[in-house]
CSV table of C-alpha atoms and ligand atoms in Angstrom, one decimal:
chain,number,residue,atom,x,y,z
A,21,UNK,CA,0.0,0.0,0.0
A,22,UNK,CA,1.5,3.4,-0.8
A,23,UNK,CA,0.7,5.3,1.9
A,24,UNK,CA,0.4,9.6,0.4
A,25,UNK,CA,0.8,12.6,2.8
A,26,UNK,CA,0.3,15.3,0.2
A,27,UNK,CA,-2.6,16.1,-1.9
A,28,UNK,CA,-0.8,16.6,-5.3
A,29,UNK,CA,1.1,13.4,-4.9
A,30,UNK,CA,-1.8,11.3,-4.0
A,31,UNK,CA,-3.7,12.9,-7.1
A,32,UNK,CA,-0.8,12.1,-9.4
A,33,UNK,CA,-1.0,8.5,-8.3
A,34,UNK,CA,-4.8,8.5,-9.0
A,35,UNK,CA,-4.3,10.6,-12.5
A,36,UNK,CA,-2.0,7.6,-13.4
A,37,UNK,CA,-5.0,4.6,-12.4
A,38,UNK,CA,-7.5,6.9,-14.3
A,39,UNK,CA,-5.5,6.9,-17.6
A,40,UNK,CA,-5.3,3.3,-17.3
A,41,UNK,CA,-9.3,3.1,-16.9
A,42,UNK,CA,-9.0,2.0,-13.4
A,43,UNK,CA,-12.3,2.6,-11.4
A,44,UNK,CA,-11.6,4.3,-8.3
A,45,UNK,CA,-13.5,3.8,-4.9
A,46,UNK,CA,-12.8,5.6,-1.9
A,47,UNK,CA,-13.1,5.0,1.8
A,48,UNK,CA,-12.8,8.0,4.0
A,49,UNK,CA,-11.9,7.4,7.4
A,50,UNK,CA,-11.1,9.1,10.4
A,51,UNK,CA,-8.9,6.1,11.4
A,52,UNK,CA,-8.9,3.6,15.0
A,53,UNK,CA,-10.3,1.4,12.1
A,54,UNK,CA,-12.8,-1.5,13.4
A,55,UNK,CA,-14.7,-4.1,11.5
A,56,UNK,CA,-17.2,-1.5,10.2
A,57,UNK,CA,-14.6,0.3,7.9
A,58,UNK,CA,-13.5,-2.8,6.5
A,59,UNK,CA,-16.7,-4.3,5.1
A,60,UNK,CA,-16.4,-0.7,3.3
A,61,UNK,CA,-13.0,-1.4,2.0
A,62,UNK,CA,-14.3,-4.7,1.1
A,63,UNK,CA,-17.4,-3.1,-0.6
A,64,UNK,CA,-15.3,-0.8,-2.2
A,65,UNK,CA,-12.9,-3.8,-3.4
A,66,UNK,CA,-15.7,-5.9,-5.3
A,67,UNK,CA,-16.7,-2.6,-6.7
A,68,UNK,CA,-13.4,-0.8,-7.6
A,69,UNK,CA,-10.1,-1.8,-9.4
A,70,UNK,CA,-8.3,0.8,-7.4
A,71,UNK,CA,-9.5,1.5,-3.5
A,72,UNK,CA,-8.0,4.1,-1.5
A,73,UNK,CA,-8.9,5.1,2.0
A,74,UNK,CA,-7.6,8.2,3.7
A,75,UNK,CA,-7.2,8.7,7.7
A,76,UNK,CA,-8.0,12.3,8.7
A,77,UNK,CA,-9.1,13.3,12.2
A,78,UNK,CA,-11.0,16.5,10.9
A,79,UNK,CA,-10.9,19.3,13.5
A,80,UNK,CA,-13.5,21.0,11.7
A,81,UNK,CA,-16.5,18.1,12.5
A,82,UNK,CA,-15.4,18.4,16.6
A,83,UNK,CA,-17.3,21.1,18.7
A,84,UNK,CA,-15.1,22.9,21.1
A,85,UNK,CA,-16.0,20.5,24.2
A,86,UNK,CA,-15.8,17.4,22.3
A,87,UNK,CA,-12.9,14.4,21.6
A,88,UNK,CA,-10.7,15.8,19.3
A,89,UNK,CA,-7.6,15.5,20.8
A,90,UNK,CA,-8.6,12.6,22.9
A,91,UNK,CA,-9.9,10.8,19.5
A,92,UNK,CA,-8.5,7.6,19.3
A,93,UNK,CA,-4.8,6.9,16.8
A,94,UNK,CA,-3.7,3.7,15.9
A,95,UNK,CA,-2.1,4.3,12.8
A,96,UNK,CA,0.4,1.4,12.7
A,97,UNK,CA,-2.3,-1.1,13.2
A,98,UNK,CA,-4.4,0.8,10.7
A,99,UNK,CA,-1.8,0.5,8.4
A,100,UNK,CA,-1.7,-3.5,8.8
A,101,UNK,CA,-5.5,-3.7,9.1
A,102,UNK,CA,-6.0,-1.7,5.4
A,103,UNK,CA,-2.8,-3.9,3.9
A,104,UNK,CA,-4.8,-7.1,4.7
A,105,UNK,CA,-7.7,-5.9,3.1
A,106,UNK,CA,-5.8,-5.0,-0.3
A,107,UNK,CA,-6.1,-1.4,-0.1
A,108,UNK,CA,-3.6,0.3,-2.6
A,109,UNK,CA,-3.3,3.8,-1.7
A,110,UNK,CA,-4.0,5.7,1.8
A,111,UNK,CA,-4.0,9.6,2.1
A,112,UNK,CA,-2.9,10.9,5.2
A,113,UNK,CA,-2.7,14.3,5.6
A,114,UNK,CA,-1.9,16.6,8.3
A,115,UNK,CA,-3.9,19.2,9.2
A,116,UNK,CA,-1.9,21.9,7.8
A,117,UNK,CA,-2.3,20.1,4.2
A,118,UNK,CA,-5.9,19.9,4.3
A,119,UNK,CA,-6.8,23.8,5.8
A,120,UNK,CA,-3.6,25.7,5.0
A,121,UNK,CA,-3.1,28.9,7.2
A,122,UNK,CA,-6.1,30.8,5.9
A,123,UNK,CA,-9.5,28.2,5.1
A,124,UNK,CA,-12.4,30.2,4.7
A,125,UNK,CA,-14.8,28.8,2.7
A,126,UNK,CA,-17.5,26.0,4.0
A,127,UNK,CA,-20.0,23.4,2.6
A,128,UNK,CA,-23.4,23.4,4.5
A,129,UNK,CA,-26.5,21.3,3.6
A,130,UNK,CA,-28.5,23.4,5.0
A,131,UNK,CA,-31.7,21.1,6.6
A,132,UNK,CA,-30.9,17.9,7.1
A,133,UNK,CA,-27.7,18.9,8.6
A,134,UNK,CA,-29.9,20.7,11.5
A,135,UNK,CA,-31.7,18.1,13.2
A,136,UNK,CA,-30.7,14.9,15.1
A,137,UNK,CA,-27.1,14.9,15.5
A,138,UNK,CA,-27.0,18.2,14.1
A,139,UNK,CA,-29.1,19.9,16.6
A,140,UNK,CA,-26.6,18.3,19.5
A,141,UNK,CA,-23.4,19.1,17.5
A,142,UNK,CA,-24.0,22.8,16.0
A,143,UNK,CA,-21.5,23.0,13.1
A,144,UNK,CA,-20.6,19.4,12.9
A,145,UNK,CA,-22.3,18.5,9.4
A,146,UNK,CA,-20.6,21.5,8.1
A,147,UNK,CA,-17.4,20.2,9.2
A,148,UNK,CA,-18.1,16.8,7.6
A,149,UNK,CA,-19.5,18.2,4.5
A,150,UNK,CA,-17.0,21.0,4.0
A,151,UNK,CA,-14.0,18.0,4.5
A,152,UNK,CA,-15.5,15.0,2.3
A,153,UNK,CA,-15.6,17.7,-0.2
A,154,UNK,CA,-12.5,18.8,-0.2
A,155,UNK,CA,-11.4,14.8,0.0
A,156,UNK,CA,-13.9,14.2,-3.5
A,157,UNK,CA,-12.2,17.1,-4.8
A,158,UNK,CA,-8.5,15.5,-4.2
A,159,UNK,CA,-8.8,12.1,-4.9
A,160,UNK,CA,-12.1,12.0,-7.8
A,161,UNK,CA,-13.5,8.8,-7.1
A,162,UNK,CA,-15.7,6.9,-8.7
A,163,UNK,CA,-17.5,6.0,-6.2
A,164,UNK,CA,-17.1,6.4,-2.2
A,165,UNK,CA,-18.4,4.4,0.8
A,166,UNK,CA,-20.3,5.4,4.5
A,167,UNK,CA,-21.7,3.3,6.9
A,168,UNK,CA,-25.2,3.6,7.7
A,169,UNK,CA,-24.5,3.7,11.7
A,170,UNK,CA,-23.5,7.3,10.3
A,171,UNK,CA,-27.2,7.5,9.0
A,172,UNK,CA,-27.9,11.4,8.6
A,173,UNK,CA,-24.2,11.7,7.8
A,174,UNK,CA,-24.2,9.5,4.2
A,175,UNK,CA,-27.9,11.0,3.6
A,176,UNK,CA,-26.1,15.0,4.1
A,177,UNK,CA,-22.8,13.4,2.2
A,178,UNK,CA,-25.8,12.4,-0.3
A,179,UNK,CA,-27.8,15.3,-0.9
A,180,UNK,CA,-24.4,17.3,-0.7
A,181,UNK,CA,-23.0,15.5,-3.9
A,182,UNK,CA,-26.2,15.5,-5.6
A,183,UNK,CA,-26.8,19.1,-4.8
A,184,UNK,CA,-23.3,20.1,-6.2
A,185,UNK,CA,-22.9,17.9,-9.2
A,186,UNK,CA,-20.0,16.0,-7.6
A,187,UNK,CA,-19.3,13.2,-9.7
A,188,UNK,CA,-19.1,10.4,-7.6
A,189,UNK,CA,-22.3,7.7,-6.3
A,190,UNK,CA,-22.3,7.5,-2.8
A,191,UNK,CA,-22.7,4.2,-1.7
A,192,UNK,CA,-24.2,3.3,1.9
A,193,UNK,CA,-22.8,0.1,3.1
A,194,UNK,CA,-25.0,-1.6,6.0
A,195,UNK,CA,-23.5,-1.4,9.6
A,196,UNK,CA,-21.7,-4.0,11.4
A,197,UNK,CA,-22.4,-5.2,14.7
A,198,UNK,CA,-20.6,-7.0,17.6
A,199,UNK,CA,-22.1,-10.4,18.9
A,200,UNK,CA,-24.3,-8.4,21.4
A,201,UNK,CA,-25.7,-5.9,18.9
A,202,UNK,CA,-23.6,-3.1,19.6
A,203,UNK,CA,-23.0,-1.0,16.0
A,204,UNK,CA,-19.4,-1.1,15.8
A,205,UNK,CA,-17.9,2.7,16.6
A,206,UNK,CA,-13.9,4.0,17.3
A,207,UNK,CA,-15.7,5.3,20.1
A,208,UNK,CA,-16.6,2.0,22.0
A,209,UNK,CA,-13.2,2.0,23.5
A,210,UNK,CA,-14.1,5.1,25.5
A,211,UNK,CA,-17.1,2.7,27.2
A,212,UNK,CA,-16.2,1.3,31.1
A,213,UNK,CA,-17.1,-2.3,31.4
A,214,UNK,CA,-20.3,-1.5,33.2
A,215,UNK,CA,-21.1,0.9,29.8
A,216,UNK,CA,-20.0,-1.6,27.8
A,217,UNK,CA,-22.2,-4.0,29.4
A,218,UNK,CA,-25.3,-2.0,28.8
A,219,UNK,CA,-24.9,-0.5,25.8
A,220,UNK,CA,-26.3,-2.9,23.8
A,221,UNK,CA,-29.7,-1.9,24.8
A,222,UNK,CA,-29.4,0.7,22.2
A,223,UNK,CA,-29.8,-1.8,19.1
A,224,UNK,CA,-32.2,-3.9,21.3
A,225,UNK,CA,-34.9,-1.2,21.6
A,226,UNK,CA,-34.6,-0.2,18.3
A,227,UNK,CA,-35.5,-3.8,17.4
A,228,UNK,CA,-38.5,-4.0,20.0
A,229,UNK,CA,-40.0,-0.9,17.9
A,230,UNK,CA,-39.0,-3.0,14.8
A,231,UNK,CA,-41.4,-5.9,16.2
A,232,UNK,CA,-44.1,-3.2,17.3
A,233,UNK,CA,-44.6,-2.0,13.5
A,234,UNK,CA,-44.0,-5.4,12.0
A,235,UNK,CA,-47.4,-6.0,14.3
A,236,UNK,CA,-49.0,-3.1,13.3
A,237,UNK,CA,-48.1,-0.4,15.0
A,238,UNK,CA,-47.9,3.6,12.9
A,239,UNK,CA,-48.1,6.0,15.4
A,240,UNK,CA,-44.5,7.6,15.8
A,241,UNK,CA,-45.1,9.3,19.3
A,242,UNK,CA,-45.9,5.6,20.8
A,243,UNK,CA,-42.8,3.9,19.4
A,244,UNK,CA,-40.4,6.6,19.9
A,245,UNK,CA,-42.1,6.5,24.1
A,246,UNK,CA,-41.2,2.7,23.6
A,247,UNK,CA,-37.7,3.4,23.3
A,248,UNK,CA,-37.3,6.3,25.7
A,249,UNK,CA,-38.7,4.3,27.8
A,250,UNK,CA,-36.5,0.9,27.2
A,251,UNK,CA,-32.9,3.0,27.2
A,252,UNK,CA,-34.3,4.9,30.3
A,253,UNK,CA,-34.5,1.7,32.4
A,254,UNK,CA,-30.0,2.2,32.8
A,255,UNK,CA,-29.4,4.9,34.6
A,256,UNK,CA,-26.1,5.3,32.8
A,257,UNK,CA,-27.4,5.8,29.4
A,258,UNK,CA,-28.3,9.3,29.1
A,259,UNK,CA,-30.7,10.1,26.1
A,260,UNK,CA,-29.7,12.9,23.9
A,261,UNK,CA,-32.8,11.7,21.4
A,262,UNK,CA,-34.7,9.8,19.8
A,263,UNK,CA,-36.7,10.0,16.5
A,264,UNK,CA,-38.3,8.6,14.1
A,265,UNK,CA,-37.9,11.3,10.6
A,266,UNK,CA,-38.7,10.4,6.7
A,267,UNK,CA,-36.6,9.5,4.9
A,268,UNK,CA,-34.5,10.8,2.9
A,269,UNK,CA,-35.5,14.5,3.9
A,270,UNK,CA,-35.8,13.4,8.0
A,271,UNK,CA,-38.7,15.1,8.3
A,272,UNK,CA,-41.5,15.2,11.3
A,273,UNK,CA,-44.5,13.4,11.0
A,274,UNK,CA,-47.5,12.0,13.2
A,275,UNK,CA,-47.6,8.7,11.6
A,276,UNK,CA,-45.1,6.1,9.9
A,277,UNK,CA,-45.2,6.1,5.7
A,278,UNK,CA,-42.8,3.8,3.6
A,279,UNK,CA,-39.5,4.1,4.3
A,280,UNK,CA,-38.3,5.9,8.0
A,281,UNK,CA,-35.1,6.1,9.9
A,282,UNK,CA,-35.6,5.6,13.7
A,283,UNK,CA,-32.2,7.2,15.0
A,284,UNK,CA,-31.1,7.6,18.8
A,285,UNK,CA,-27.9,8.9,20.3
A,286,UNK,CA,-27.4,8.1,24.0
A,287,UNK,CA,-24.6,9.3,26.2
A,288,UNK,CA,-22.7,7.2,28.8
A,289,UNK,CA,-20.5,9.7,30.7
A,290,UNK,CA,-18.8,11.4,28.1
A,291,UNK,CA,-19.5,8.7,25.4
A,292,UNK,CA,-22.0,9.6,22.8
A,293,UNK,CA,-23.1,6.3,21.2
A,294,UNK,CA,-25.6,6.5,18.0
A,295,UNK,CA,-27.5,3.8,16.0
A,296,UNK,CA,-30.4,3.8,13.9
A,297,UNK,CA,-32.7,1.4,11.8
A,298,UNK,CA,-34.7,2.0,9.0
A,299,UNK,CA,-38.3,1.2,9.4
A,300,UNK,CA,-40.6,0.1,6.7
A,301,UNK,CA,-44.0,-0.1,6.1
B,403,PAF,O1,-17.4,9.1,9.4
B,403,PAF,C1,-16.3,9.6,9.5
B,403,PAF,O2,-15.3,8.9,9.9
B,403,PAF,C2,-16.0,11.0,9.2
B,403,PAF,O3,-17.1,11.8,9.5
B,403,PAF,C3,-15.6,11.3,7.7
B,403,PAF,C4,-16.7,10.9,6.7
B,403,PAF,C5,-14.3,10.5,7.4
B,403,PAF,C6,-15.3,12.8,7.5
B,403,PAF,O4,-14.3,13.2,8.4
C-alpha cells in the first residue's frame, strides 16, 4: 500500500490509475479502524479496481468541548489492518495540508444537517460536509463508501453530492455489529465495562420498535415513548434523542409512511453512542 501525505502526490497517483481506466472507490476514514470500515474497504474492493482510504481526524467536525484531541490513533495497526484488506493507496494528511493557514470557505447542507445529530453538535455537518468535499475534490473517485450507523451523515454526504454535481455515487454500506448488537464505533473503547455491558440496549430497543410496526403499529409518538422508555431503564445511558424522521429529507410526522429512519444517540458519561434502523411499512 502506498501510503500519500500530500494532496498533489496522491492525485498524481490516481491521475496515473484513471489513464489506465481503473475505477476508483474511496473509503474515507477518520482512522482507530474496526470491522465497520472494512466491510467498506471490502465493498469498495468488489466494486473498484483501485480502492484508497484516507485517515483524517478533521478538527472541523469536533465542537469545542468534544474528543478531538482525545480521538482515538492507531495508525500502525491501521496501516496493517488496510494492507490485509488490499487497499492500494492511503492519504494521510496533516492538518496543515488539508486547511492551510487561511480556510475560509464551508459546505453546509442546510436542513438535514440541523436536526438529530446536528441539533446536539451545532456545526458538525458543516465540518463533515466542508471536508469530504475537499477529499472528493482531491482524490475524484468513482465511487465512495459510509456506513449507515453514520445514517444522517451519508444521507447530508448524499444530498451534498447531488446538490453540487460532484461526480461520484455514494454508496451506503449496511452497519456492522458486535455479537451483542452493539453498532461497531472507534468510540466504543471510550465505554467502562459496566457501559459496555449496557450499551447494547441501544440496538435492542430499536429492534422491539422493529417488532411493534412489523405488528401493526404507525403512530410515531408511541414507538419513539417505547424506546425512551426501554434505554431509560440504565441509569447510565443518558438520552440525547430519539426520533423517528422520513426519509430521505428526515422530516416530522404524526404517523409512519414507507421508508423511515428511527435514529437515537445516547450518552454514557462522556461517550456519545448512535444507531439507527430504517423502518418500513
Ligand atoms: O465518518 C467519518 O469517519 C467522518 O465523519 C468522515 C466521513 C471521514 C469525515 O471526516
Amino acid at each position: 500500500m502506498q501510503i500519500f501525505k500530500g494532496k498533489h502526490e496522491i492525485r498524481d497517483f490516481i491521475s496515473k490509475c484513471k489513464a489506465l481506466g481503473k475505477r476508483v472507490g474511496f473509503v474515507p476514514t477518520m482512522g482507530y479502524l474496526h470491522q465497520g470500515h472494512l466491510s467498506l474497504m471490502q465493498t469498495a474492493t468488489k466494486d473498484c479496481e483501485v480502492v484508497v482510504a484516507s485517515i483524517f481526524v478533521n478538527p472541523t467536525q469536533f465542537g469545542p468541548k468534544e474528543d478531538f484531541s482525545e480521538y482515538p490513533r492507531d495508525f500502525v495497526k491501521d496501516c496493517r489492518l488496510l494492507e490485509a484488506q488490499g487497499v492500494d493507496a492511503l492519504f494521510y494528511p496533516e492538518v496543515q495540508e488539508m486547511y492551510g493557514d487561511d480556510f475560509s470557505t464551508w459546505v453546509e447542507v442546510s436542513g438535514l444537517g440541523d436536526s438529530l445529530c446536528g441539533k446536539s453538535r451545532p456545526g458538525h455537518f458543516r465540518g463533515v460536509a466542508t471536508v469530504v468535499t475537499k477529499l472528493f475534490n482531491i482524490i475524484q473517485p468513482d465511487s465512495a463508501y459510509f456506513g449507515q450507523k453514520d445514517a444522517q451523515q451519508s444521507l447530508v454526504i448524499k444530498r451534498m453530492a447531488q446538490d453540487l454535481d460532484l461526480p461520484v455515487k455514494v454508496v451506503i454500506v449496511p452497519t456492522v455489529r458486535e455479537k451483542d448488537g452493539l453498532a461497531m464505533s472507534s468510540r466504543n473503547v471510550y465505554l467502562t465495562p459496566e457501559q459496555r455491558a449496557v450499551a447494547p440496549v441501544l440496538y435492542s430497543s430499536l429492534q422491539k420498535a422493529e417488532q411493534m410496526v412489523a405488528e401493526g403499529e404507525r403512530e410515531i409518538k408511541k414507538l419513539e415513548s417505547m424506546v425512551i422508555d426501554e434505554l431509560a431503564k440504565h441509569k447510565d445511558a443518558e438520552i440525547d434523542y430519539v426520533e423517528i424522521r422520513s426519509l430521505p429529507n428526515l422530516e416530522k410526522s404524526d404517523r409512519l409512511e414507507s421508508f423511515s429512519l428511527m435514529a437515537l444517540a445516547v450518552r454514557f458519561g462522556q461517550t456519545r453512542l448512535i444507531d439507527n434502523i430504517i423502518l418500513e411499512v
